[in-house]
Amino acid sequence: MPSLHQIHGAVSAHREGWFSALLAVVSPATRTAALGPDRQPVHATNHDSGATWFELVARPLWGLAAAAAGGLRADAQWDELRGSLTAAVDPAHPWYIGLPPDLDQRIVESAAVGYALAVAPHEVWDPLTGPQRDHLRDWLSAAANATPVDNNWHFFPVLAATGLRAVGVPVDEARVTAHLDRLEEFAVADGWYADGPGLPGRSAPRDYYVPFGFHFYGLLLASLGAVDAGRAARFRARAVEFAQQFQHWFADDGAGVPFGRSLGYRFAQGSFWPLLAAADVPALPWERVRGLAQRHLDWWWRQPAAAEDGGLTVGYAYPNTGVVEQYLAGGSPYWGTKFFSGLAAPAGHPFWTATPAAPVREPISVQPAPTMVLAKDAAGDVVTLNGQHAPLWNARGGAAKYAKFAYSTLAGISVPTGGADLENSALDSALGLSDDGVHWRTRSAGESSLDGSAVVIRWEPYADVVVETRLSFDGDAHLREHRIVTGRTLYVAEGGFCVPWLPSSTSSAGDGIAAADGGGIAGSIRSDDPGRVGEIVHPMPGSHLYFPRTVLPTLRSELAPGEHVLRCRVTVGRSKPDPEPGQA
């Protein structure tokens, strides 16, 4: 598949260049959506076809409405989108998607419609006929009154109501206030939020839904005057506090740490930075904000993630439906158009006039709220040591996306493909334990904390097995120490980081060490104790977010019942030559 750079060229580093990039991204979506639900891309998803088509219709609004608010015109795309939108909410039209029931995906998309009504009524409301306005009013009112999932979804009825209020439609203000009050309960330390209530001893995730969900919507509402002054001030203050840590999630080349669910929304990862401009919140110096945003967009522009018509595919750094959650469909990646929220800021805003600053170098960033410690190496690549656990619900690949020991902006991560063996399990940055040598268990839950700049985790893979893991940095490597008390014989496989498997790749394994080098990335895992043997595993093709084929340096051993300590040193970094074109 081509990259957007191969199709459209580089993104010009000015406001007009970003607007051209937005049109390049959304034009295939608005054009395809205008053909109706039967012409949408088909993917395996747990949503009905009306909901998935409406994603394709509505999600480009995040970028197009921001551009319209900033005075930028996209007449062809708006004509297509209005036609799709009015058909989708018209009960007499064959494309009608139905009113949003409680806990339904349609509630999610209502937020983009509400935002567009609030900032671009001249494109979304004013051109409509009387009956078309009535249909949109009725549909959006139903969304505003529907019950959302008890997490960041509470913002969606609020944004739907904000749009209705902007065009003179009465809303249930008590219901809006209740949603906002519930969202306040999810705020935690350092400007972070938990994405839901969690359970005793098991907190809800702290992931990209904090920047592209909680902060994104909160700052939008504050900038639109849609919340009271006290709440707006809290939204802004939390965003400023959060930015101090979130900046360290990005490598010098613009890549974000590939952690958590909904990574298939791609450059939505970095949408927090342009949104600061739209909301006029100088959380960091504007030069630094602009640099973070520009590098992130440029990184995504280089990935082979586009279809031949320029549309966004489902996957991460290349098309791959096997590594995304079961709720993603063909229109889902257009959530990434949130990245273009900065177009709402005028051309004279300092975000646009600033010269992008060079990346910040802070060797170690300790972040208690997400239970993470991040480090940037000399080449500017980031490794994150992690204490979070898998989500409370069955997201595809949840343990791999939330509970690995480490996440790398350079080397990415793997997601298991379903089989029992090591190749299917894809145990990069994980300790796999097995009592039969065939079926492998990794960490999915447990207790975790920070001890200075170390992550400490206690987990129980079996009823009679307890593992205490300690993770810490040592120069450009990280150290893992596992204290294992087991009542049964265990087979052990511990993975380092994957590297691309190319014809030019090399690998080696021996007593206590395994290493591989490919595509400009070198990784190794070395045991500090006797009794472990190096092995090169070839994970199942298509299991990795970055690379279609990978090799994985791994340590193997066997433990008798009793107490054991396993220690190892893990490295990943750039080698020569640089990655091949299209590789991350």
XYZ file of C-alpha atoms in Angstrom:
584
model
C 0.000 0.000 0.000
C 1.204 3.540 -0.642
C 1.833 6.209 1.935
C 0.016 9.527 1.828
C 3.389 11.066 1.053
C 3.745 8.898 -2.052
C 0.270 9.927 -3.233
C 0.241 13.612 -2.304
C 3.818 14.598 -1.533
C 5.063 16.116 1.695
C 2.807 18.188 3.934
C 3.759 21.841 3.650
C 4.565 23.177 7.101
C 2.047 26.011 7.073
C -1.694 26.347 7.590
C -2.572 26.059 3.908
C -0.473 22.916 3.676
C -2.352 21.362 6.567
C -5.663 22.245 4.939
C -4.540 20.544 1.742
C -3.559 17.520 3.818
C -7.001 17.455 5.426
C -8.698 17.516 2.022
C -6.427 14.718 0.838
C -7.498 12.607 3.818
C -11.237 13.307 3.860
C -12.048 13.478 0.145
C -12.067 9.689 -0.368
C -14.303 9.352 2.716
C -16.911 11.941 1.738
C -16.921 10.658 -1.842
C -17.418 7.028 -0.778
C -19.987 7.823 1.911
C -22.051 9.757 -0.643
C -22.549 6.492 -2.549
C -24.563 5.083 0.357
C -24.220 2.324 2.971
C -23.972 -0.465 0.400
C -20.772 1.027 -1.032
C -18.864 1.442 2.226
C -15.703 -0.621 2.811
C -16.590 -3.945 4.411
C -14.693 -5.078 7.505
C -15.363 -7.510 10.323
C -16.842 -5.381 13.109
C -19.351 -5.701 15.918
C -21.423 -2.746 14.691
C -24.302 -2.854 12.228
C -23.865 -1.474 8.729
C -25.830 1.694 9.479
C -23.518 2.568 12.354
C -20.361 1.817 10.377
C -21.521 3.842 7.392
C -22.362 6.744 9.681
C -18.791 6.675 10.969
C -17.674 7.252 7.394
C -20.206 10.082 7.088
C -19.616 11.854 10.388
C -15.990 11.440 11.369
C -14.586 13.737 8.661
C -16.615 16.491 10.376
C -13.967 16.788 13.064
C -11.525 18.164 10.525
C -13.884 19.820 8.050
C -15.831 21.701 10.730
C -12.612 22.974 12.300
C -11.451 24.205 8.889
C -14.810 25.875 8.252
C -14.622 27.562 11.651
C -11.262 28.925 10.544
C -12.708 30.343 7.340
C -11.425 27.633 4.982
C -13.750 26.373 2.253
C -14.193 22.802 1.065
C -17.324 23.139 -1.053
C -17.166 19.788 -2.834
C -16.618 17.824 0.367
C -19.374 19.700 2.195
C -21.841 19.080 -0.628
C -21.128 15.344 -0.439
C -21.234 15.249 3.334
C -24.511 17.183 3.639
C -26.165 14.801 1.211
C -25.043 11.783 3.219
C -25.894 13.353 6.577
C -29.399 14.436 5.642
C -30.143 11.014 4.170
C -28.812 9.240 7.260
C -31.239 11.024 9.612
C -34.298 11.041 7.319
C -36.783 8.316 8.412
C -38.221 8.174 4.900
C -34.874 7.681 3.174
C -33.551 4.177 2.389
C -30.226 5.154 3.936
C -31.798 6.060 7.299
C -29.657 4.766 10.162
C -32.297 4.894 12.900
C -32.360 6.810 16.179
C -29.447 6.176 18.566
C -30.381 3.595 21.220
C -28.690 3.558 24.625
C -25.028 2.459 24.555
C -24.980 2.541 20.736
C -22.141 3.570 18.433
C -24.349 6.255 16.873
C -24.007 8.227 20.118
C -20.262 8.477 19.448
C -20.759 10.007 16.012
C -23.361 12.471 17.313
C -20.512 14.364 18.971
C -18.964 15.282 15.612
C -22.362 16.434 14.325
C -22.891 18.538 17.440
C -19.449 20.077 17.145
C -20.050 20.928 13.487
C -23.376 22.598 14.288
C -21.687 24.676 16.965
C -18.732 25.937 14.909
C -19.911 25.674 11.283
C -23.699 26.134 11.134
C -23.235 27.844 7.762
C -22.202 24.455 6.371
C -24.290 22.020 8.424
C -27.531 23.837 9.300
C -28.154 26.940 7.223
C -28.227 25.171 3.813
C -30.808 22.597 4.965
C -34.499 22.731 4.147
C -37.079 22.905 6.913
C -37.799 19.161 6.897
C -34.083 18.360 6.798
C -33.507 20.539 9.865
C -36.369 18.791 11.645
C -34.900 15.374 10.918
C -31.436 16.408 12.105
C -32.924 18.035 15.214
C -34.895 14.919 16.110
C -31.993 12.564 15.519
C -29.452 14.643 17.450
C -31.913 15.218 20.293
C -32.304 11.463 20.619
C -28.525 11.128 20.820
C -28.323 13.857 23.448
C -30.856 11.973 25.577
C -29.439 8.462 25.108
C -27.443 6.683 27.810
C -23.723 6.440 26.988
C -21.109 3.960 28.156
C -19.798 5.037 31.571
C -16.452 6.448 30.441
C -15.324 9.186 28.044
C -18.641 8.624 26.210
C -20.312 11.018 28.651
C -18.868 13.814 26.502
C -20.870 12.729 23.435
C -24.384 13.707 24.614
C -22.874 16.959 25.902
C -21.427 17.796 22.485
C -24.679 16.793 20.779
C -26.536 19.141 23.115
C -23.971 21.884 22.456
C -24.734 21.725 18.745
C -28.476 21.758 19.300
C -28.206 24.703 21.654
C -26.157 26.591 19.063
C -28.993 26.426 16.522
C -31.719 27.313 18.982
C -33.003 23.857 19.935
C -33.813 23.437 23.662
C -31.843 20.729 25.508
C -32.119 19.020 28.869
C -29.604 21.098 30.821
C -29.879 18.934 33.932
C -28.873 15.899 31.888
C -25.912 17.786 30.415
C -24.754 18.818 33.892
C -25.049 15.237 35.142
C -22.783 14.004 32.338
C -20.211 16.700 33.079
C -20.299 15.938 36.784
C -19.718 12.260 36.097
C -16.698 13.100 33.942
C -15.211 15.073 36.832
C -15.163 11.845 38.853
C -12.732 10.300 36.367
C -10.049 12.984 36.893
C -6.892 11.722 38.594
C -3.448 13.206 39.295
C -1.222 15.295 37.004
C -3.989 16.211 34.558
C -4.791 12.567 33.747
C -8.164 10.853 33.633
C -9.170 7.227 34.067
C -11.374 6.087 31.188
C -14.195 4.872 33.387
C -14.826 3.838 36.983
C -12.731 0.662 37.064
C -13.139 -1.941 39.795
C -11.671 -2.262 43.289
C -7.976 -2.968 42.844
C -8.188 -2.619 39.071
C -8.290 0.890 37.659
C -9.622 1.882 34.264
C -7.077 2.518 31.476
C -5.049 5.696 31.122
C -4.281 5.808 27.401
C -4.787 7.964 24.306
C -8.420 8.471 25.271
C -7.061 10.978 27.786
C -5.613 13.356 25.134
C -7.907 12.666 22.157
C -10.985 12.128 24.330
C -11.141 13.821 27.711
C -8.862 16.769 27.003
C -9.972 17.203 23.408
C -13.664 17.486 24.282
C -13.115 19.390 27.496
C -11.062 22.085 25.777
C -13.542 22.288 22.907
C -16.413 22.857 25.327
C -14.407 25.448 27.221
C -13.478 27.297 24.028
C -17.112 27.300 22.859
C -18.380 28.701 26.139
C -20.495 25.574 26.529
C -19.582 25.012 30.192
C -19.493 27.301 33.217
C -16.369 29.314 33.992
C -15.245 27.093 36.853
C -15.473 23.917 34.816
C -13.748 25.573 31.847
C -10.897 26.661 34.104
C -10.483 23.107 35.401
C -10.431 21.703 31.869
C -7.723 24.175 30.879
C -5.631 23.678 34.017
C -5.686 19.888 33.654
C -4.656 20.148 30.005
C -1.675 22.318 30.919
C -0.623 19.862 33.613
C -1.109 16.862 31.337
C 0.948 18.383 28.510
C 4.062 18.435 30.693
C 4.051 14.616 30.719
C 2.377 13.804 27.425
C 5.102 15.530 25.404
C 7.417 12.684 26.416
C 5.230 10.106 24.640
C 6.627 11.236 21.267
C 9.929 10.351 19.647
C 12.087 12.844 17.805
C 10.829 11.444 14.486
C 7.213 12.124 15.528
C 6.117 8.569 16.382
C 3.859 8.203 19.407
C 4.186 5.380 21.927
C 2.019 2.551 20.499
C 0.070 1.853 23.681
C -3.572 1.042 24.367
C -6.668 0.567 22.268
C -7.924 2.463 19.216
C -4.434 2.843 17.773
C -6.188 2.425 14.419
C -7.275 6.056 14.718
C -3.663 6.816 13.790
C -2.818 10.534 13.905
C -5.583 11.166 16.417
C -2.763 10.220 18.818
C -1.324 13.702 18.379
C -4.578 15.670 18.054
C -4.112 17.163 21.521
C -1.358 19.438 20.205
C -3.297 21.212 17.397
C -6.363 21.337 19.657
C -4.387 23.541 22.048
C -4.291 26.109 19.243
C -8.023 25.818 18.514
C -8.748 26.332 22.213
C -5.944 28.915 22.578
C -4.383 27.162 25.576
C -0.570 27.629 25.662
C 0.114 24.478 27.662
C 3.703 24.527 26.380
C 5.588 27.141 24.360
C 3.879 27.364 20.970
C 7.131 26.535 19.192
C 7.266 23.242 21.046
C 3.586 22.471 20.486
C 3.969 23.107 16.778
C 7.056 20.913 16.585
C 5.305 18.015 18.314
C 2.334 18.323 15.978
C 4.280 18.734 12.744
C 6.625 15.833 13.388
C 3.720 13.569 14.302
C 1.836 14.398 11.103
C 4.974 13.906 9.040
C 5.583 10.486 10.627
C 2.098 9.278 9.760
C 2.346 10.741 6.266
C 5.284 8.378 5.618
C 3.533 5.167 6.684
C 2.099 2.842 3.981
C -1.403 3.108 5.450
C -3.393 4.525 2.524
C -5.449 2.844 -0.163
C -4.679 3.581 -3.796
C -7.422 6.233 -3.866
C -5.839 7.950 -0.865
C -8.419 6.706 1.617
C -7.357 5.527 5.043
C -7.187 1.774 5.543
C -7.900 -0.154 8.733
C -4.748 -1.015 10.674
C -1.848 0.919 12.129
C 1.394 1.503 10.220
C 0.094 -0.648 7.341
C -3.325 -2.146 6.476
C -4.043 -4.942 8.972
C -7.464 -5.619 10.455
C -6.028 -8.321 12.727
C -4.334 -5.899 15.116
C -7.255 -3.522 15.709
C -10.235 -3.871 18.011
C -13.459 -5.547 17.012
C -15.281 -2.205 16.902
C -13.230 -0.709 14.051
C -14.746 -0.492 10.578
C -13.911 1.215 7.290
C -14.840 4.698 8.478
C -13.250 4.409 11.906
C -9.770 5.740 10.992
C -11.278 9.125 10.096
C -11.357 9.811 13.832
C -7.837 10.902 12.949
C -9.202 14.069 11.336
C -9.356 15.429 14.884
C -5.704 16.157 14.279
C -6.725 19.021 11.999
C -8.620 20.815 14.790
C -5.878 23.438 14.749
C -7.278 24.780 11.468
C -9.935 26.509 13.559
C -7.188 28.817 14.825
C -6.619 31.828 12.544
C -3.550 32.169 10.374
C -2.075 34.731 12.744
C -2.213 32.428 15.760
C 1.229 31.719 17.247
C 0.739 28.011 16.579
C 0.905 28.818 12.872
C 3.478 31.612 12.981
C 5.911 29.819 15.317
C 8.969 28.027 14.017
C 8.726 24.401 15.198
C 11.108 23.851 18.087
C 13.533 20.967 18.226
C 12.468 17.952 20.297
C 12.874 18.125 24.061
C 15.444 15.793 25.625
C 14.540 14.624 29.125
C 16.308 11.336 29.866
C 13.655 9.926 32.230
C 10.009 10.911 32.714
C 8.299 9.289 35.700
C 4.503 9.343 35.298
C 2.622 7.937 38.313
C -0.935 8.367 36.997
C -0.474 5.919 34.080
C 2.125 3.899 36.080
C 4.805 4.482 33.458
C 8.417 5.512 33.197
C 9.586 6.816 29.807
C 13.100 7.253 28.477
C 14.438 8.717 25.246
C 17.703 7.411 23.809
C 20.403 9.323 21.980
C 18.635 8.806 18.638
C 15.425 10.273 20.025
C 13.416 7.046 20.235
C 11.216 6.423 23.274
C 10.822 3.280 25.379
C 8.060 3.156 27.983
C 8.176 0.850 30.996
C 4.615 0.016 31.912
C 2.608 -1.131 34.910
C -0.912 -0.937 33.516
C -3.052 -4.015 32.907
C -5.525 -5.208 30.300
C -8.916 -3.469 30.124
C -11.876 -4.835 32.019
C -13.688 -5.817 28.820
C -12.627 -8.113 26.027
C -10.887 -5.779 23.589
C -9.006 -7.665 20.881
C -5.358 -7.839 21.906
C -6.112 -6.044 25.168
C -3.310 -7.621 27.206
C -0.764 -6.941 24.455
C -1.845 -3.314 24.099
C -1.932 -2.545 27.813
C 0.103 -5.070 29.810
C 3.447 -5.579 28.077
C 6.466 -4.618 30.126
C 7.733 -2.117 27.559
C 6.544 -0.191 24.499
C 8.831 1.331 21.873
C 8.184 4.092 19.345
C 10.897 2.536 17.167
C 10.062 -1.171 17.391
C 6.293 -1.108 17.945
C 4.427 -4.067 19.444
C 2.831 -7.362 18.449
C -0.699 -8.627 19.059
C -1.405 -12.372 19.437
C -3.084 -13.950 16.427
C -5.009 -16.689 18.215
C -2.907 -19.850 18.189
C -1.318 -21.512 21.222
C 2.328 -21.590 20.138
C 5.022 -18.954 20.549
C 4.696 -17.810 16.941
C 1.019 -16.970 17.426
C 1.493 -15.672 20.971
C 4.031 -13.051 19.790
C 5.554 -12.465 23.226
C 7.596 -9.340 22.560
C 8.258 -7.356 25.759
C 6.457 -10.041 27.745
C 7.164 -12.998 30.013
C 5.257 -16.073 28.874
C 4.658 -18.927 31.307
C 3.312 -22.374 30.437
C 2.701 -25.574 32.390
C 2.616 -27.739 29.259
C 5.078 -25.997 26.930
C 2.291 -25.289 24.440
C -0.224 -22.852 25.943
C 1.266 -19.582 27.183
C 0.053 -17.101 29.777
C 1.273 -13.531 30.090
C 0.438 -10.739 32.470
C -3.049 -9.328 32.059
C -3.835 -8.110 35.571
C -2.137 -7.631 38.929
C -0.950 -4.901 41.265
C 1.562 -2.285 40.172
C 3.316 0.763 41.562
C 6.339 2.966 41.036
C 9.421 2.725 43.228
C 11.325 5.849 42.304
C 11.997 5.404 38.594
C 11.263 1.670 38.616
C 7.969 -0.088 37.840
C 7.032 -2.865 40.269
C 4.333 -5.405 39.373
C 2.877 -8.390 41.231
C 0.831 -10.839 39.195
C -0.519 -14.390 39.458
C -0.683 -16.281 36.142
C -1.796 -19.497 37.910
C -3.416 -20.204 41.271
C -0.102 -21.483 42.660
C 2.267 -19.107 40.852
C 3.174 -15.588 41.997
C 5.463 -13.307 39.984
C 6.971 -10.051 41.221
C 8.508 -8.080 38.361
C 10.729 -5.012 38.605
C 11.474 -2.885 35.523
C 14.098 -0.146 35.382
C 16.318 1.689 32.904
C 20.068 1.289 32.691
C 21.463 3.597 30.042
C 19.856 2.778 26.693
C 18.769 -0.632 27.965
C 16.109 -1.678 30.423
C 16.418 -4.324 33.096
C 13.812 -6.875 34.104
C 13.885 -8.871 37.305
C 11.236 -11.529 37.952
C 10.928 -13.241 41.342
C 8.816 -16.324 40.738
C 7.290 -18.607 43.359
C 5.724 -21.613 41.672
C 4.006 -24.755 42.841
C 4.309 -26.413 39.453
C 6.883 -26.930 36.728
C 6.933 -23.978 34.364
C 8.227 -23.435 30.862
C 9.392 -19.848 30.343
C 9.709 -17.700 27.217
C 10.635 -14.036 27.513
C 10.759 -11.750 24.505
C 12.758 -8.641 23.759
C 11.604 -6.289 20.996
C 10.680 -7.398 17.475
C 12.638 -6.153 14.485
C 11.581 -6.318 10.811
C 12.182 -9.614 9.054
C 13.666 -8.655 5.693
C 15.956 -10.508 3.270
C 18.847 -8.511 4.736
C 17.939 -9.157 8.397
C 20.390 -11.021 10.618
C 19.909 -12.823 13.920
C 21.825 -14.928 16.395
C 21.064 -16.920 19.531
C 23.137 -18.771 22.077
C 23.630 -19.438 25.748
C 21.776 -16.647 27.572
C 21.418 -14.267 24.625
C 19.410 -13.644 21.481
C 19.753 -10.715 19.081
C 18.418 -9.552 15.727
C 19.046 -6.692 13.308
C 16.768 -5.716 10.430
C 15.314 -2.691 8.708
C 17.595 -0.326 10.592
C 16.567 -1.663 14.030
C 18.689 -3.802 16.341
C 17.330 -5.581 19.405
C 18.703 -7.998 21.969
C 17.829 -9.772 25.196
C 20.600 -11.059 27.457
C 20.176 -13.158 30.592
C 22.023 -12.220 33.768
C 21.569 -15.737 35.147
C 22.601 -19.234 33.962
C 20.117 -21.721 32.602
C 18.428 -19.626 29.924
C 18.907 -20.272 26.219
C 18.503 -17.751 23.433
C 16.103 -18.460 20.574
C 14.871 -16.527 17.536
C 11.105 -16.704 17.187
C 9.342 -15.705 13.970
C 5.945 -14.394 15.097
C 2.987 -15.012 12.822
C 2.996 -12.573 9.852
C 0.521 -9.785 10.430
C 0.822 -9.885 14.219
C 2.833 -6.655 14.439
C 1.566 -3.070 14.325
C 4.538 -1.732 12.349
C 5.945 -4.545 10.242
C 4.243 -7.335 8.244
C 6.999 -9.822 9.178
C 9.202 -9.774 12.264
C 11.818 -11.716 14.196
C 11.814 -11.787 17.984
C 14.873 -12.414 20.184
C 13.677 -14.661 23.027
C 15.040 -16.399 26.127
C 13.791 -19.923 26.983
C 14.105 -21.872 30.236
C 12.347 -24.355 32.495
C 11.636 -23.910 36.217
C 11.010 -26.609 38.813
C 8.559 -25.952 41.662
C 10.112 -23.511 44.133
C 11.478 -19.964 44.160
C 13.454 -18.493 41.263
C 14.894 -15.161 40.122
C 15.164 -14.363 36.401
C 17.030 -11.255 35.324
C 17.729 -9.910 31.876
C 18.876 -6.833 29.976
C 16.894 -5.732 26.917
C 18.018 -3.310 24.219
C 16.515 -1.778 21.101
C 17.959 0.955 18.920
C 18.774 2.163 15.460
C 21.358 0.441 13.314
C 22.619 0.978 9.786
C 21.204 1.214 7.199
C 18.116 3.257 7.989
C 14.710 1.551 7.712
C 13.520 0.849 4.199
C 10.979 3.274 2.709
C 7.564 2.707 4.212
C 8.919 1.112 7.377
C 8.367 2.931 10.670
